[in-house]
Amino acid sequence: MAAPSREACETMERSIRDRVPPLLTDLYQFTMAYAYWRAARHNEPAVFELFFRDNPFDGGFSLFSGLHDCLLFVRTFRLTHEDVEYLRSVLPPATDPAFFTFLRGLDCSGVTIRSVPEGTVVFARVPLIEVAGPLAVVQLLETSLLCLVNYASLVCTNAARFRLAAGPRRKLLEMGLRRAQGPDGGLTASRYTHIGGFDLTSNVQAGFLFGIPVAGTMAHSFVTSFSSLEEVWPQTLVAAKGGSDPVDLISLTKGWLGRVCKLLGAEHGKIREGELAAFLAYAIAYPHNFLPVIDSYSVSCSGLLNFCAVALALFELGYCPLGVRLDSGDLCRQSVDVRNAFKLCGEQFSISDFPSLTIVGTNNISEQTMIELNKKENEIDVVGVGTHLVTCTRQPSLGCVYKLVEVRGSPRMKFSEDTEKSTVPGRKSVYRLLDTEGHPFLDLLCLAEEPVPKAGVTMSCFPLGRDDTRQSVTPAQVTCLRKDVFIKGQITHPLCSAAETREKVQSSLQNLNPRHKRLQEPDSYTVAVSENLHNLIMAIRGGSCNNSINFLLAN
Amino acid sequence: MAAPSREACETMERSIRDRVPPLLTDLYQFTMAYAYWRAARHNEPAVFELFFRDNPFDGGFSLFSGLHDCLLFVRTFRLTHEDVEYLRSVLPPATDPAFFTFLRGLDCSGVTIRSVPEGTVVFARVPLIEVAGPLAVVQLLETSLLCLVNYASLVCTNAARFRLAAGPRRKLLEMGLRRAQGPDGGLTASRYTHIGGFDLTSNVQAGFLFGIPVAGTMAHSFVTSFSSLEEVWPQTLVAAKGGSDPVDLISLTKGWLGRVCKLLGAEHGKIREGELAAFLAYAIAYPHNFLPVIDSYSVSCSGLLNFCAVALALFELGYCPLGVRLDSGDLCRQSVDVRNAFKLCGEQFSISDFPSLTIVGTNNISEQTMIELNKKENEIDVVGVGTHLVTCTRQPSLGCVYKLVEVRGSPRMKFSEDTEKSTVPGRKSVYRLLDTEGHPFLDLLCLAEEPVPKAGVTMSCFPLGRDDTRQSVTPAQVTCLRKDVFIKGQITHPLCSAAETREKVQSSLQNLNPRHKRLQEPDSYTVAVSENLHNLIMAIRGGSCNNSINFLLAN
């Protein structure tokens, strides 16, 4: 798929504006903005970093997503008159009215964003996005950027894990909208699970907005809404090649049903007439796209037989049905039974396409089920995943944070008794070090002014979370992980379509060493700081007390 | 809070239209709609029911929510030209063009909805919403209604459980937007956690749209953005009563800081100047609303001392600071230490309001943490909850379903090898039976045409999920659980504000027997079908085979 058209971009931008208005943020962003403004610090140059502290799902990697939405958000960030009036009503009455005039004029024309490209494999503690600009503005963006990255990256990572579990061949369908956390939970899930490796979505709006291929046929309610063959209308179908008179599809199918029952040794008595009626009505509406759900009553006693009969009638008229959907019970066992029936029909009635019809399986699939699926004999071609995919049941939040690292050129650091929660100060460059096989093995955070690490040259660094232990590394290749994506209010690179980012995900995963890519008990990837950055951290930690003494004694 | 104004309703309606466009649904709704239309069945009167199969969080009850949004959605349901053109592009080329004209004219003027009132305590298997109308239209509404009810009810139930765990006295603040599943996951969470029992939200847009009280003061970044007292500007504050000259707040606070350190036996050397600067700047901006976060460096060595000093200076000038926020570490222990310091300051400096200042605790609070909090000594007045509340980590989806129960006056039923997944056929009335103490003890599903069960009269019923065992019950009171809320395209009751529904939740919970309300290992509540409905189920189960034989032999 090509880059999205101008029109598609405008629709997406409108969608982001509708879904992420500037007031969709925490109140404290505005209370802080006022305090900065009141202290005349609102325009001081500041730098924030966005990162997460742990890979989700006990995994060895994550996929960075949500940048596209962040960029559309910052480009259009502007408070309306109504927004500002609402803020006036909730901030204390003593708030200086000039502050509201200031808010009304705010935009992101002074903001610069450097980011890891969307769809890249990333690791915990690496600053993914750097947002630089006037202190009050970059502070105000916090909640919105976190909200846009957190879930997008989480669900994209989840999808990529499902894809790894499923293997490259099986088609994956996302169908979680009804179980999503709010309407946009569904829309965001559809976009980012596609990017993470799903092929199709059931979500029509996601198809409309993002160009993702949509899929879907029928629910059980369609089947149970029919009770007799009298409800089938029209009852005829013209052969695929045309020309001849319309054929009575009911009679034709009834003939096939008798033969199918005989072939498969099935009892007539358990076949549901309503189900056959539903399949016929559907086949007449969609002779080229016949794929019914066959477990509304009983797969083996009714659904499979009805399907084979209608499918054989369609084949006779020159159409090729698509296949069946299984939505309950033991999907593996049933898929094998269904495939065997398809093969028998194909052989018996000499229809070469019958054995390879598609079998779709959809029944509360989790990553674990998907892994188990691969260990068992099964004939499932397409897997539909809903709840476990979109709500990320195993870990429903990623925990991204947005931390201040520099103000007026001077590094800032948050301490914490829990050292994991301390931040890494200063504006940085982030390099990815590759080994001789081309696999990334270490992400290195350096001070922005440091020279780029050289391939083939050994250097010292300090892995984060390993108690200041020095490590020597010699990269075979070095890449700069982030690039400028938004400069002074302008998006500097064309936005990628969902399909393009989806390719980026697969190629980024391709490069990842299998030991980090393992779904269970992966080796942890090293993220380290340079010697200079390590020295800065030590200096800030150690030097802090002296400053404090000074200010108290200086009075 | 009164019923929402006309203007607020319009804003909410626009918000629903933006967030839940008609294409935000599964494709199969449209493929089925075409098959119904093609078979000329689209206008057949049909009835669907919405329910869930298990109470979430291993609980004994749920809270029904999302109806308000459903009603706004159905009232404005209409496909645009662009929507229909998109559908034309994804449905098979052979689709009859007249179908798209039909879609363009669709609305919910033929739809009637009967529902449990929003905010009512409900139980698994009870049909919460009944949607009746033309088959194609009521089918098309499925995904949107599920999406609007599923998460709203889940997160409202989660909030109600947090409220039960916290007890009625403690204030609860929702602050989960940044960790929510997509922007609307945050907005929906803010609305429905307020309804479930939270007092405040950090989400400004939720305040703007729904009138929920908003709260928030400062992040750690505000504190770490300051490094020295030179950044405090202006440095003066006029006394609360006015009149006198501006006072140098820095000098005043430094004086208090010396006395506080002495009183609390603290070392000067560990106090952070930047933190004090941040507190001073904030106090100058918000002298009436001073509530800083005090754990950016160390609560006991810096944050608490700086707070007490600024607070004492504010008290001296006639202001009353609000309190502090703790965001890391052992909240209980720290809150006790903080309260003790407040008491000491209050006594030593004769400030009667000091001991009762507010202590806010916010640090990855779960239902379990909340329960444990109540068992330990602590002094936390307000608890802020984010991730665990909004993403419902313990069970991130509810699993509502929408099932066809009647077409053209004739009952429909979906069978399943898993009997739990079989549906209860027919259009129903739902009664709640109360015992002599006024507690609900059984929800009874009857056929619509059955007479209302009488108080004091013993009757037979069949509890669902208990293998057709008959039970005799004698209600002391009987209430009809559902009422008409939408008739032929019109909302028939004024929509409730979030605050009104919030009251409904508390009164509905009040009536619930404590044995069902227990958060852990509650007694399960009985949902039963009437004898007549039970007979219908048996008849459909038993009678089905005969029909099938007929249709095959009749050819």
PDB file of C-alpha atoms in Angstrom, chain B residues 146-297:
ATOM      1  CA  LEU B 146     -21.725  -4.161  23.010  1.00  0.00           C
ATOM      2  CA  CYS B 147     -18.734  -1.864  22.755  1.00  0.00           C
ATOM      3  CA  LEU B 148     -20.569   0.883  24.664  1.00  0.00           C
ATOM      4  CA  VAL B 149     -21.868  -1.394  27.442  1.00  0.00           C
ATOM      5  CA  ASN B 150     -18.976  -3.836  27.881  1.00  0.00           C
ATOM      6  CA  TYR B 151     -16.257  -1.533  29.095  1.00  0.00           C
ATOM      7  CA  ALA B 152     -18.570   0.988  30.775  1.00  0.00           C
ATOM      8  CA  SER B 153     -20.101  -1.747  32.945  1.00  0.00           C
ATOM      9  CA  LEU B 154     -16.744  -3.373  33.601  1.00  0.00           C
ATOM     10  CA  VAL B 155     -14.976  -0.221  34.729  1.00  0.00           C
ATOM     11  CA  CYS B 156     -18.004   0.990  36.693  1.00  0.00           C
ATOM     12  CA  THR B 157     -18.087  -2.338  38.537  1.00  0.00           C
ATOM     13  CA  ASN B 158     -14.354  -2.075  39.142  1.00  0.00           C
ATOM     14  CA  ALA B 159     -14.790   1.428  40.563  1.00  0.00           C
ATOM     15  CA  ALA B 160     -17.650   0.281  42.810  1.00  0.00           C
ATOM     16  CA  ARG B 161     -15.408  -2.473  44.175  1.00  0.00           C
ATOM     17  CA  PHE B 162     -12.632   0.047  44.868  1.00  0.00           C
ATOM     18  CA  ARG B 163     -15.236   2.171  46.641  1.00  0.00           C
ATOM     19  CA  LEU B 164     -16.389  -0.791  48.742  1.00  0.00           C
ATOM     20  CA  ALA B 165     -12.765  -1.611  49.547  1.00  0.00           C
ATOM     21  CA  ALA B 166     -11.997   2.009  50.467  1.00  0.00           C
ATOM     22  CA  GLY B 167     -15.073   2.509  52.637  1.00  0.00           C
ATOM     23  CA  PRO B 168     -17.454   5.422  52.261  1.00  0.00           C
ATOM     24  CA  ARG B 169     -15.285   8.084  53.916  1.00  0.00           C
ATOM     25  CA  ARG B 170     -12.064   8.136  51.912  1.00  0.00           C
ATOM     26  CA  LYS B 171     -12.012  10.339  48.811  1.00  0.00           C
ATOM     27  CA  LEU B 172     -11.159   8.551  45.589  1.00  0.00           C
ATOM     28  CA  LEU B 173      -9.465  10.203  42.597  1.00  0.00           C
ATOM     29  CA  GLU B 174      -9.349   8.572  39.150  1.00  0.00           C
ATOM     30  CA  MET B 175      -6.137   9.408  37.303  1.00  0.00           C
ATOM     31  CA  GLY B 176      -5.726   6.682  34.687  1.00  0.00           C
ATOM     32  CA  LEU B 177      -5.918   8.549  31.390  1.00  0.00           C
ATOM     33  CA  ARG B 178      -2.255   8.077  30.471  1.00  0.00           C
ATOM     34  CA  ARG B 179      -2.451   4.313  30.957  1.00  0.00           C
ATOM     35  CA  ALA B 180      -5.889   3.812  29.386  1.00  0.00           C
ATOM     36  CA  GLN B 181      -6.453   1.685  26.306  1.00  0.00           C
ATOM     37  CA  GLY B 182      -6.695   4.487  23.772  1.00  0.00           C
ATOM     38  CA  PRO B 183      -7.905   8.034  24.327  1.00  0.00           C
ATOM     39  CA  ASP B 184     -11.519   7.015  24.693  1.00  0.00           C
ATOM     40  CA  GLY B 185     -10.595   4.243  27.104  1.00  0.00           C
ATOM     41  CA  GLY B 186      -9.543   7.145  29.303  1.00  0.00           C
ATOM     42  CA  LEU B 187     -12.621   9.261  28.708  1.00  0.00           C
ATOM     43  CA  THR B 188     -15.029   6.375  29.230  1.00  0.00           C
ATOM     44  CA  ALA B 189     -13.120   5.327  32.337  1.00  0.00           C
ATOM     45  CA  SER B 190     -13.389   8.791  33.845  1.00  0.00           C
ATOM     46  CA  ARG B 191     -17.147   8.900  33.321  1.00  0.00           C
ATOM     47  CA  TYR B 192     -17.946   5.406  34.527  1.00  0.00           C
ATOM     48  CA  THR B 193     -15.543   5.279  37.465  1.00  0.00           C
ATOM     49  CA  HIS B 194     -17.207   8.457  38.728  1.00  0.00           C
ATOM     50  CA  ILE B 195     -20.561   6.739  38.339  1.00  0.00           C
ATOM     51  CA  GLY B 196     -19.135   3.697  40.138  1.00  0.00           C
ATOM     52  CA  GLY B 197     -18.172   5.752  43.181  1.00  0.00           C
ATOM     53  CA  PHE B 198     -15.038   7.811  42.522  1.00  0.00           C
ATOM     54  CA  ASP B 199     -15.249  11.441  43.637  1.00  0.00           C
ATOM     55  CA  LEU B 200     -12.779  13.160  41.366  1.00  0.00           C
ATOM     56  CA  THR B 201     -10.963  12.742  38.070  1.00  0.00           C
ATOM     57  CA  SER B 202      -7.725  14.170  36.730  1.00  0.00           C
ATOM     58  CA  ASN B 203      -9.210  14.098  33.206  1.00  0.00           C
ATOM     59  CA  VAL B 204     -10.095  17.636  32.126  1.00  0.00           C
ATOM     60  CA  GLN B 205     -12.158  16.572  29.110  1.00  0.00           C
ATOM     61  CA  ALA B 206     -14.293  14.383  31.391  1.00  0.00           C
ATOM     62  CA  GLY B 207     -14.919  17.432  33.556  1.00  0.00           C
ATOM     63  CA  PHE B 208     -15.777  19.470  30.486  1.00  0.00           C
ATOM     64  CA  LEU B 209     -18.106  16.884  28.928  1.00  0.00           C
ATOM     65  CA  PHE B 210     -19.667  15.245  31.965  1.00  0.00           C
ATOM     66  CA  GLY B 211     -19.393  17.790  34.770  1.00  0.00           C
ATOM     67  CA  ILE B 212     -17.234  15.499  36.910  1.00  0.00           C
ATOM     68  CA  PRO B 213     -15.169  17.393  39.535  1.00  0.00           C
ATOM     69  CA  VAL B 214     -11.553  17.588  38.363  1.00  0.00           C
ATOM     70  CA  ALA B 215      -8.437  17.630  40.515  1.00  0.00           C
ATOM     71  CA  GLY B 216      -4.683  17.821  40.151  1.00  0.00           C
ATOM     72  CA  THR B 217      -1.697  19.815  41.326  1.00  0.00           C
ATOM     73  CA  MET B 218       1.812  18.949  40.159  1.00  0.00           C
ATOM     74  CA  ALA B 219       4.038  16.212  38.742  1.00  0.00           C
ATOM     75  CA  HIS B 220       7.596  15.424  39.751  1.00  0.00           C
ATOM     76  CA  SER B 221       8.743  17.215  36.620  1.00  0.00           C
ATOM     77  CA  PHE B 222       7.509  20.495  38.092  1.00  0.00           C
ATOM     78  CA  VAL B 223       9.692  19.895  41.126  1.00  0.00           C
ATOM     79  CA  THR B 224      12.757  18.770  39.184  1.00  0.00           C
ATOM     80  CA  SER B 225      12.405  21.669  36.729  1.00  0.00           C
ATOM     81  CA  PHE B 226      13.581  23.976  39.533  1.00  0.00           C
ATOM     82  CA  SER B 227      17.163  23.885  40.695  1.00  0.00           C
ATOM     83  CA  SER B 228      17.618  27.028  42.785  1.00  0.00           C
ATOM     84  CA  LEU B 229      15.716  29.670  44.689  1.00  0.00           C
ATOM     85  CA  GLU B 230      16.779  32.183  42.064  1.00  0.00           C
ATOM     86  CA  GLU B 231      14.148  30.692  39.780  1.00  0.00           C
ATOM     87  CA  VAL B 232      11.338  31.719  42.132  1.00  0.00           C
ATOM     88  CA  TRP B 233       9.620  34.770  40.741  1.00  0.00           C
ATOM     89  CA  PRO B 234       7.786  36.780  41.965  1.00  0.00           C
ATOM     90  CA  GLN B 235       9.298  36.177  45.367  1.00  0.00           C
ATOM     91  CA  THR B 236       6.630  37.978  47.319  1.00  0.00           C
ATOM     92  CA  LEU B 237       3.099  37.289  48.410  1.00  0.00           C
ATOM     93  CA  VAL B 238       0.471  39.612  49.847  1.00  0.00           C
ATOM     94  CA  ALA B 239      -1.211  38.397  53.047  1.00  0.00           C
ATOM     95  CA  ALA B 240      -4.572  36.682  52.553  1.00  0.00           C
ATOM     96  CA  LYS B 241      -6.540  39.522  54.038  1.00  0.00           C
ATOM     97  CA  GLY B 242      -4.680  42.000  51.833  1.00  0.00           C
ATOM     98  CA  GLY B 243      -3.903  45.469  53.092  1.00  0.00           C
ATOM     99  CA  SER B 244      -0.244  45.076  54.030  1.00  0.00           C
ATOM    100  CA  ASP B 245       2.807  45.193  51.747  1.00  0.00           C
ATOM    101  CA  PRO B 246       3.934  42.116  49.816  1.00  0.00           C
ATOM    102  CA  VAL B 247       6.059  39.846  52.001  1.00  0.00           C
ATOM    103  CA  ASP B 248       9.295  38.179  50.818  1.00  0.00           C
ATOM    104  CA  LEU B 249       8.075  34.581  50.885  1.00  0.00           C
ATOM    105  CA  ILE B 250      11.557  33.128  50.397  1.00  0.00           C
ATOM    106  CA  SER B 251      13.010  34.752  53.511  1.00  0.00           C
ATOM    107  CA  LEU B 252       9.885  33.960  55.477  1.00  0.00           C
ATOM    108  CA  THR B 253      10.045  30.294  54.435  1.00  0.00           C
ATOM    109  CA  LYS B 254      13.759  29.972  55.108  1.00  0.00           C
ATOM    110  CA  GLY B 255      13.110  31.096  58.657  1.00  0.00           C
ATOM    111  CA  TRP B 256      10.399  28.479  59.061  1.00  0.00           C
ATOM    112  CA  LEU B 257      12.597  25.829  57.470  1.00  0.00           C
ATOM    113  CA  GLY B 258      15.231  26.292  60.180  1.00  0.00           C
ATOM    114  CA  ARG B 259      12.596  25.898  62.884  1.00  0.00           C
ATOM    115  CA  VAL B 260      11.004  22.884  61.201  1.00  0.00           C
ATOM    116  CA  CYS B 261      14.371  21.124  60.887  1.00  0.00           C
ATOM    117  CA  LYS B 262      15.020  21.723  64.555  1.00  0.00           C
ATOM    118  CA  LEU B 263      11.541  20.549  65.573  1.00  0.00           C
ATOM    119  CA  LEU B 264      11.699  17.393  63.483  1.00  0.00           C
ATOM    120  CA  GLY B 265      15.370  16.728  64.180  1.00  0.00           C
ATOM    121  CA  ALA B 266      16.256  16.823  60.463  1.00  0.00           C
ATOM    122  CA  GLU B 267      19.624  17.476  58.810  1.00  0.00           C
ATOM    123  CA  HIS B 268      19.855  20.622  56.735  1.00  0.00           C
ATOM    124  CA  GLY B 269      22.318  18.955  54.410  1.00  0.00           C
ATOM    125  CA  LYS B 270      19.834  16.735  52.621  1.00  0.00           C
ATOM    126  CA  ILE B 271      17.217  19.364  51.845  1.00  0.00           C
ATOM    127  CA  ARG B 272      16.853  20.038  48.121  1.00  0.00           C
ATOM    128  CA  GLU B 273      16.882  23.687  47.150  1.00  0.00           C
ATOM    129  CA  GLY B 274      15.184  23.014  43.794  1.00  0.00           C
ATOM    130  CA  GLU B 275      12.296  21.315  45.541  1.00  0.00           C
ATOM    131  CA  LEU B 276      11.841  24.251  47.904  1.00  0.00           C
ATOM    132  CA  ALA B 277      11.956  26.611  44.922  1.00  0.00           C
ATOM    133  CA  ALA B 278       9.252  24.578  43.177  1.00  0.00           C
ATOM    134  CA  PHE B 279       7.053  24.593  46.277  1.00  0.00           C
ATOM    135  CA  LEU B 280       7.493  28.351  46.692  1.00  0.00           C
ATOM    136  CA  ALA B 281       6.706  29.078  43.036  1.00  0.00           C
ATOM    137  CA  TYR B 282       3.611  26.908  43.306  1.00  0.00           C
ATOM    138  CA  ALA B 283       2.523  28.499  46.581  1.00  0.00           C
ATOM    139  CA  ILE B 284       2.889  31.957  45.069  1.00  0.00           C
ATOM    140  CA  ALA B 285       0.776  30.907  42.083  1.00  0.00           C
ATOM    141  CA  TYR B 286      -1.786  29.058  44.255  1.00  0.00           C
ATOM    142  CA  PRO B 287      -1.625  30.375  47.813  1.00  0.00           C
ATOM    143  CA  HIS B 288      -5.136  28.985  48.484  1.00  0.00           C
ATOM    144  CA  ASN B 289      -4.497  25.615  46.839  1.00  0.00           C
ATOM    145  CA  PHE B 290      -1.058  24.508  47.951  1.00  0.00           C
ATOM    146  CA  LEU B 291      -0.696  20.719  47.651  1.00  0.00           C
ATOM    147  CA  PRO B 292       2.715  19.646  46.333  1.00  0.00           C
ATOM    148  CA  VAL B 293       4.074  16.172  45.608  1.00  0.00           C
ATOM    149  CA  ILE B 294       6.751  15.631  48.275  1.00  0.00           C
ATOM    150  CA  ASP B 295       8.625  12.499  47.164  1.00  0.00           C
ATOM    151  CA  SER B 296      10.684  13.773  44.234  1.00  0.00           C
ATOM    152  CA  TYR B 297      13.874  13.303  46.258  1.00  0.00           C
TER     153      TYR B 297
END
